[in-house]
Short mmCIF file of C-alpha atoms and ligand atoms in Angstrom, two decimals:
data_model
loop_
_atom_site.label_atom_id
_atom_site.label_comp_id
_atom_site.label_asym_id
_atom_site.label_seq_id
_atom_site.Cartn_x
_atom_site.Cartn_y
_atom_site.Cartn_z
CA MET A 12 58.63 74.72 -0.83
CA SER A 13 57.09 77.75 1.54
CA LYS A 14 54.03 79.66 0.63
CA PRO A 15 54.88 83.09 -0.12
CA LYS A 16 54.01 85.62 3.19
CA VAL A 17 51.50 88.02 2.17
CA ILE A 18 49.76 91.06 4.58
CA LEU A 19 46.42 92.32 3.92
CA THR A 20 46.50 96.06 5.25
CA ARG A 21 42.36 95.65 5.87
CA LYS A 22 40.03 93.11 6.59
CA TRP A 23 38.68 91.71 2.89
CA PRO A 24 35.54 90.12 2.66
CA ALA A 25 35.25 86.52 4.03
CA GLU A 26 35.24 84.51 0.74
CA ALA A 27 38.49 86.92 -0.41
CA GLU A 28 40.24 86.56 2.97
CA ALA A 29 39.38 82.24 2.71
CA LYS A 30 41.18 82.71 -0.85
CA ALA A 31 43.94 84.35 0.45
CA LYS A 32 44.39 81.46 3.10
CA GLU A 33 44.41 78.98 0.94
CA LEU A 34 46.92 80.41 -1.74
CA PHE A 35 49.47 81.94 1.01
CA ASP A 36 51.16 82.44 4.33
CA VAL A 37 48.52 85.54 5.27
CA VAL A 38 48.25 87.61 8.03
CA LEU A 39 44.96 89.24 8.28
CA ASN A 40 44.19 92.54 9.63
CA GLU A 41 41.66 91.44 12.12
CA ASP A 42 40.18 94.53 13.45
CA ASP A 43 40.51 96.45 10.41
CA HIS A 44 42.64 99.41 11.98
CA LYS A 45 44.44 101.52 9.57
CA MET A 46 48.11 100.49 9.59
CA SER A 47 50.56 103.21 10.69
CA VAL A 48 53.28 104.23 8.65
CA GLU A 49 55.59 102.04 10.97
CA GLU A 50 53.30 99.41 10.77
CA LEU A 51 53.45 99.08 6.73
CA LYS A 52 57.12 99.80 6.55
CA GLN A 53 57.37 96.45 9.04
CA ALA A 54 54.94 95.23 6.43
CA MET A 55 57.13 96.11 3.60
CA GLN A 56 60.32 93.97 5.88
CA THR A 57 58.45 91.02 6.91
CA ALA A 58 56.04 90.18 3.70
CA ASP A 59 56.60 88.85 0.25
CA ALA A 60 53.90 90.94 -0.93
CA ILE A 61 51.47 93.52 0.38
CA CYS A 62 48.09 94.28 -0.85
CA PRO A 63 47.08 97.97 0.20
CA THR A 64 43.68 99.68 -0.26
CA VAL A 65 42.99 103.40 -1.37
CA SER A 66 42.54 104.17 2.80
CA ASP A 67 46.03 103.54 3.48
CA PHE A 68 48.62 105.82 3.73
CA GLN A 69 50.30 106.05 0.43
CA ILE A 70 53.21 103.84 -0.09
CA ASN A 71 55.41 106.47 -0.84
CA ASP A 72 59.66 106.33 -1.25
CA ASP A 73 59.93 106.20 2.59
CA ILE A 74 57.76 103.07 2.93
CA PHE A 75 59.66 101.49 -0.22
CA SER A 76 62.88 102.77 1.00
CA ALA A 77 62.52 100.51 4.18
CA GLU A 78 65.82 98.90 5.65
CA ASN A 79 65.70 95.19 4.82
CA ARG A 80 62.83 94.96 2.51
CA LYS A 81 61.51 91.78 1.31
CA CYS A 82 58.27 93.34 -0.62
CA LYS A 83 58.91 92.14 -3.89
CA ILE A 84 54.93 92.88 -5.23
CA VAL A 85 52.39 95.71 -3.93
CA SER A 86 49.24 94.21 -5.07
CA ASN A 87 46.63 96.66 -4.40
CA PHE A 88 42.93 96.07 -3.86
CA GLY A 89 41.62 98.68 -5.87
CA VAL A 90 41.80 99.97 -9.34
CA GLY A 91 42.96 103.51 -8.69
CA PHE A 92 46.29 103.29 -7.45
CA ASN A 93 47.18 106.96 -6.24
CA ASN A 94 47.83 105.36 -2.88
CA ILE A 95 50.72 103.61 -4.29
CA ASP A 96 53.96 106.04 -5.74
CA THR A 97 54.64 103.96 -8.75
CA GLU A 98 57.95 106.01 -9.70
CA ALA A 99 59.54 105.22 -6.32
CA ALA A 100 58.40 101.33 -6.31
CA LYS A 101 59.82 101.58 -9.90
CA LYS A 102 63.12 103.00 -8.26
CA ALA A 103 63.00 100.33 -5.54
CA GLY A 104 62.28 97.29 -8.11
CA VAL A 105 58.85 96.39 -6.75
CA VAL A 106 56.24 95.21 -9.26
CA VAL A 107 52.68 97.36 -8.81
CA THR A 108 49.20 95.86 -9.82
CA ASN A 109 45.74 96.94 -9.01
CA THR A 110 42.14 95.47 -9.87
CA PRO A 111 40.32 96.74 -12.74
CA GLU A 112 37.22 95.47 -14.79
CA VAL A 113 35.69 93.72 -11.78
CA LEU A 114 34.85 96.53 -10.28
CA THR A 115 33.48 98.63 -13.49
CA ASP A 116 29.88 97.97 -13.57
CA CYS A 117 29.03 98.59 -9.89
CA THR A 118 30.82 101.88 -9.52
CA ALA A 119 29.08 103.07 -13.11
CA ASP A 120 26.12 102.35 -11.03
CA ILE A 121 26.97 104.15 -8.40
CA ALA A 122 27.50 107.23 -10.75
CA MET A 123 24.34 106.71 -12.06
CA GLY A 124 22.72 107.03 -8.70
CA LEU A 125 24.32 110.31 -7.68
CA LEU A 126 23.08 111.43 -10.91
CA LEU A 127 19.43 110.40 -10.19
CA CYS A 128 19.39 111.44 -6.78
CA VAL A 129 21.08 115.04 -7.05
CA ALA A 130 18.77 115.58 -10.08
CA ARG A 131 15.43 114.21 -8.60
CA ARG A 132 16.01 115.40 -5.45
CA ILE A 133 15.73 112.19 -3.91
CA GLY A 134 18.01 112.38 -1.05
CA GLU A 135 16.22 115.62 0.12
CA GLY A 136 13.20 114.07 -0.53
CA GLU A 137 13.83 110.91 1.87
CA ARG A 138 15.02 113.59 4.50
CA LEU A 139 11.81 115.47 4.33
CA VAL A 140 9.85 112.44 4.81
CA ARG A 141 11.90 110.83 7.88
CA ASN A 142 11.80 114.09 9.29
CA LYS A 143 7.79 114.08 9.18
CA GLU A 144 7.71 117.43 7.18
CA TRP A 145 5.92 116.21 4.36
CA ASP A 146 2.51 117.52 4.37
CA GLY A 147 0.94 116.23 0.54
CA TRP A 148 1.48 116.10 -2.73
CA CYS A 149 1.13 119.31 -4.68
CA PRO A 150 1.96 120.44 -8.16
CA THR A 151 4.90 122.64 -7.24
CA HIS A 152 6.57 120.40 -4.77
CA MET A 153 9.87 119.56 -5.20
CA LEU A 154 10.27 120.59 -8.84
CA ALA A 155 13.55 119.05 -10.07
CA THR A 156 15.79 118.42 -13.18
CA LYS A 157 14.67 115.61 -16.10
CA VAL A 158 17.34 113.56 -16.85
CA THR A 159 16.39 111.36 -19.72
CA GLY A 160 17.40 113.21 -23.20
CA LYS A 161 20.00 115.47 -21.38
CA LYS A 162 23.90 116.02 -22.01
CA LEU A 163 25.93 114.05 -20.33
CA GLY A 164 29.41 115.04 -20.27
CA PHE A 165 32.60 112.66 -19.71
CA ILE A 166 36.39 113.64 -18.13
CA GLY A 167 38.01 110.97 -18.89
CA PHE A 168 36.72 107.96 -21.20
CA GLY A 169 37.69 104.47 -19.63
CA ARG A 170 35.89 101.32 -19.05
CA ILE A 171 33.85 102.90 -15.71
CA ALA A 172 32.98 106.22 -18.27
CA GLN A 173 31.65 103.85 -21.02
CA ALA A 174 29.78 101.66 -18.33
CA VAL A 175 28.12 104.84 -17.20
CA ALA A 176 27.43 106.00 -20.91
CA GLN A 177 25.83 102.30 -21.90
CA LYS A 178 23.32 103.09 -19.25
CA ALA A 179 22.88 106.55 -19.58
CA HIS A 180 22.33 106.57 -23.31
CA PHE A 181 20.52 103.38 -23.87
CA GLY A 182 18.44 103.85 -20.26
CA PHE A 183 18.06 107.30 -20.12
CA GLY A 184 18.27 108.34 -23.90
CA MET A 185 21.40 111.01 -22.52
CA GLU A 186 23.50 112.71 -25.61
CA ILE A 187 26.81 111.57 -24.31
CA SER A 188 30.54 113.77 -25.21
CA PHE A 189 33.63 113.23 -23.76
CA PHE A 190 37.13 114.63 -23.28
CA ASP A 191 40.14 111.70 -22.94
CA PRO A 192 44.01 112.30 -23.95
CA TYR A 193 44.05 108.46 -24.84
CA PRO A 194 40.45 108.52 -26.27
CA PRO A 195 38.97 104.81 -27.01
CA SER A 196 38.42 103.37 -30.28
CA THR A 197 36.40 104.64 -33.37
CA GLU A 198 33.72 101.43 -32.77
CA VAL A 199 33.39 102.66 -29.09
CA ILE A 200 32.77 106.19 -29.57
CA GLN A 201 30.23 105.30 -32.33
CA LYS A 202 28.31 102.75 -30.33
CA TYR A 203 27.32 105.74 -27.55
CA SER A 204 27.09 108.22 -30.72
CA ALA A 205 29.14 110.29 -28.61
CA LYS A 206 30.61 113.58 -29.24
CA GLN A 207 34.65 113.51 -28.75
CA MET A 208 35.51 117.17 -27.57
CA ASP A 209 39.17 118.51 -27.65
CA SER A 210 39.25 119.81 -24.22
CA VAL A 211 37.78 119.60 -20.59
CA GLU A 212 36.56 122.87 -21.18
CA ALA A 213 34.82 121.82 -23.94
CA VAL A 214 32.52 119.46 -22.51
CA LEU A 215 32.06 121.49 -19.34
CA LYS A 216 30.51 124.53 -21.42
CA ASP A 217 28.36 121.85 -23.07
CA SER A 218 27.01 119.73 -21.05
CA ASP A 219 23.93 119.40 -18.61
CA PHE A 220 25.65 116.82 -16.19
CA VAL A 221 29.48 116.54 -15.84
CA THR A 222 30.69 113.25 -14.72
CA LEU A 223 34.59 112.56 -13.79
CA HIS A 224 36.11 109.43 -14.55
CA CYS A 225 40.28 110.30 -14.90
CA PRO A 226 43.02 109.53 -12.43
CA GLY A 227 43.33 111.41 -9.03
CA GLY A 228 46.74 112.86 -8.28
CA GLY A 229 49.59 114.40 -10.58
CA SER A 230 48.13 117.15 -13.13
CA ASN A 231 44.54 115.91 -12.38
CA THR A 232 44.91 117.43 -8.91
CA ASN A 233 42.44 120.31 -8.89
CA LEU A 234 41.34 119.83 -11.99
CA LEU A 235 37.94 121.10 -11.56
CA ASN A 236 39.12 124.16 -10.34
CA LYS A 237 37.04 127.86 -9.60
CA GLU A 238 37.76 128.80 -13.52
CA ARG A 239 36.66 125.35 -14.79
CA LEU A 240 33.79 125.07 -12.52
CA GLY A 241 32.68 128.67 -13.71
CA MET A 242 32.49 127.14 -17.05
CA MET A 243 29.67 124.78 -16.18
CA LYS A 244 26.08 125.66 -17.14
CA LYS A 245 24.34 127.57 -13.92
CA SER A 246 22.00 124.54 -14.43
CA ALA A 247 24.43 121.77 -14.67
CA PHE A 248 25.63 119.05 -11.97
CA LEU A 249 28.95 117.43 -11.22
CA ILE A 250 29.02 113.85 -10.66
CA ASN A 251 32.45 112.41 -8.76
CA THR A 252 33.08 108.52 -8.54
CA ALA A 253 36.80 108.95 -9.57
CA ARG A 254 39.02 111.00 -6.94
CA GLY A 255 38.58 113.48 -4.24
CA ASP A 256 41.52 115.50 -5.57
CA VAL A 257 40.19 115.72 -9.01
CA VAL A 258 37.83 118.93 -7.58
CA ASP A 259 39.15 121.64 -5.75
CA GLU A 260 36.74 121.20 -2.73
CA PRO A 261 36.66 124.56 -1.57
CA ALA A 262 36.05 126.14 -4.66
CA LEU A 263 33.12 123.66 -5.37
CA VAL A 264 31.50 124.54 -1.90
CA GLN A 265 31.88 128.10 -3.50
CA ALA A 266 30.53 127.42 -6.74
CA LEU A 267 27.57 125.53 -5.16
CA LYS A 268 27.02 128.42 -2.49
CA ASP A 269 26.89 131.04 -5.13
CA GLY A 270 24.79 129.13 -7.89
CA VAL A 271 27.67 128.50 -10.53
CA ILE A 272 26.56 124.95 -10.82
CA ALA A 273 22.71 123.26 -10.05
CA GLY A 274 24.49 120.70 -7.69
CA ALA A 275 26.89 118.14 -7.11
CA GLY A 276 26.77 113.99 -6.65
CA LEU A 277 30.09 113.21 -4.74
CA ASP A 278 31.23 109.55 -3.95
CA VAL A 279 34.64 110.72 -2.87
CA PHE A 280 36.42 113.45 -1.31
CA ALA A 281 39.66 115.46 -0.99
CA LYS A 282 40.61 114.43 2.33
CA GLU A 283 38.79 110.84 3.04
CA PRO A 284 36.78 110.45 5.53
CA THR A 285 36.98 114.01 6.14
CA VAL A 286 34.24 115.81 4.10
CA THR A 287 34.27 119.71 3.92
CA GLU A 288 31.52 120.88 6.70
CA ASP A 289 29.72 123.12 4.48
CA LEU A 290 28.60 120.42 2.50
CA LEU A 291 26.93 118.43 4.88
CA THR A 292 24.34 121.17 5.04
CA MET A 293 23.80 121.70 1.77
CA GLU A 294 20.68 120.23 0.21
CA ASN A 295 21.72 120.65 -3.59
CA VAL A 296 24.67 117.84 -3.07
CA VAL A 297 24.33 114.28 -2.61
CA LEU A 298 27.49 112.57 -0.11
CA LEU A 299 28.21 108.78 -0.53
CA PRO A 300 30.87 107.37 1.59
CA HIS A 301 33.09 106.03 -1.00
CA LEU A 302 30.51 103.16 -2.03
CA GLY A 303 31.22 102.93 -6.06
CA SER A 304 32.73 98.93 -5.79
CA ALA A 305 30.86 98.17 -2.48
CA THR A 306 28.97 95.29 -2.85
CA THR A 307 29.87 92.03 -1.87
CA GLU A 308 30.06 90.22 -5.32
CA THR A 309 32.54 93.22 -6.46
CA ARG A 310 34.69 93.72 -3.11
CA VAL A 311 35.12 89.43 -3.62
CA ALA A 312 35.65 89.67 -7.25
CA MET A 313 38.31 92.38 -6.32
CA GLY A 314 40.44 90.20 -3.69
CA LEU A 315 40.53 87.68 -5.97
CA ARG A 316 41.74 89.47 -8.42
CA ALA A 317 44.51 91.01 -6.14
CA LEU A 318 45.42 87.58 -4.93
CA SER A 319 45.61 86.25 -8.49
CA ASN A 320 47.99 89.17 -9.51
CA VAL A 321 50.49 87.83 -6.31
CA LYS A 322 49.85 84.24 -7.38
CA ALA A 323 51.07 85.03 -11.22
CA PHE A 324 53.92 86.85 -9.97
CA PHE A 325 55.51 84.14 -7.50
CA ASP A 326 54.28 81.54 -9.97
CA GLY A 327 56.80 83.16 -12.10
CA ASN A 328 54.70 85.08 -14.63
CA GLU A 329 53.87 88.11 -15.50
CA PRO A 330 50.85 89.46 -13.13
CA GLY A 331 47.37 90.54 -15.55
CA ASP A 332 47.25 93.87 -14.18
CA ARG A 333 50.63 95.08 -13.41
CA VAL A 334 50.87 98.94 -13.42
CA ALA A 335 54.36 99.64 -12.58
C1 DGY B 422 39.10 101.75 -6.53
O1 DGY B 422 38.97 100.83 -6.91
O2 DGY B 422 39.83 102.66 -7.18
C2 DGY B 422 38.33 102.62 -5.54
O3 DGY B 422 37.83 103.78 -5.48
C3 DGY B 422 38.55 101.81 -4.17
O4 DGY B 422 39.80 101.56 -4.36
#
């Protein structure tokens, strides 16, 4: 029996591509270019499965309705799947899967990294040293904000959030609070001695650091708008490793300029890879190029997980990570 044809929309780590070659008749994206909408439509017509990523054009109704579509499963390389219109997928009868769990720890590490960097002015200090502008230690130089023992509020308290709570609570003695419309079990809540809040606003008002862990898109777009940013403490920091569109970026820029909040650590942006110009010149922000899951171990594991979903599907089984 011939192997299913699978198209990877971007370049993957070598180990994951090797596995893809072993399992499927795979088409790689050797030069790692961003596929055009036309290429994505063609992929739909020529492959049995495609494995897209967050940086592709959205696989929307237009792409799902490509004439003579052959593709039966869209296996996302990523846990977030706002790059796929799942309603359009359901309408077209195409299965959609994602890659949860394997990137939990590394994404949580980046959230903690941003939190520490922005609170302790690590990016700023590093720039000072590199620019040869440091003229020595003194008692008032670059005073920052202490992290240990502070209040950390979560918007969304799923797997990645809990991994952040693990590090923040047990490593840094932080007090945990959260809002999640689908809260975890009592056991999980008790593990972190977490305070369950009844609204996003309650978390914002109470926290020294706010970290976002909700999906992007839909009603979460611009969740952190001018009004809600205004509810945060003036001394508070915002951390975003979720999706850029959850924050109203112009409102955040204004809040940072006006001292409405103290700073922000951002791994994701509303219009990646474009970053609002004003952010680039601000010292009270730390900016990363969507690095949450960017370790070799994790990116290989994401590839293998995406492939195992495709394999399960063509073996006639329900893929483990089906989201539509
Ligand atoms: C994820 O897995 O959601 C990462 O943000 C990359 O897509």
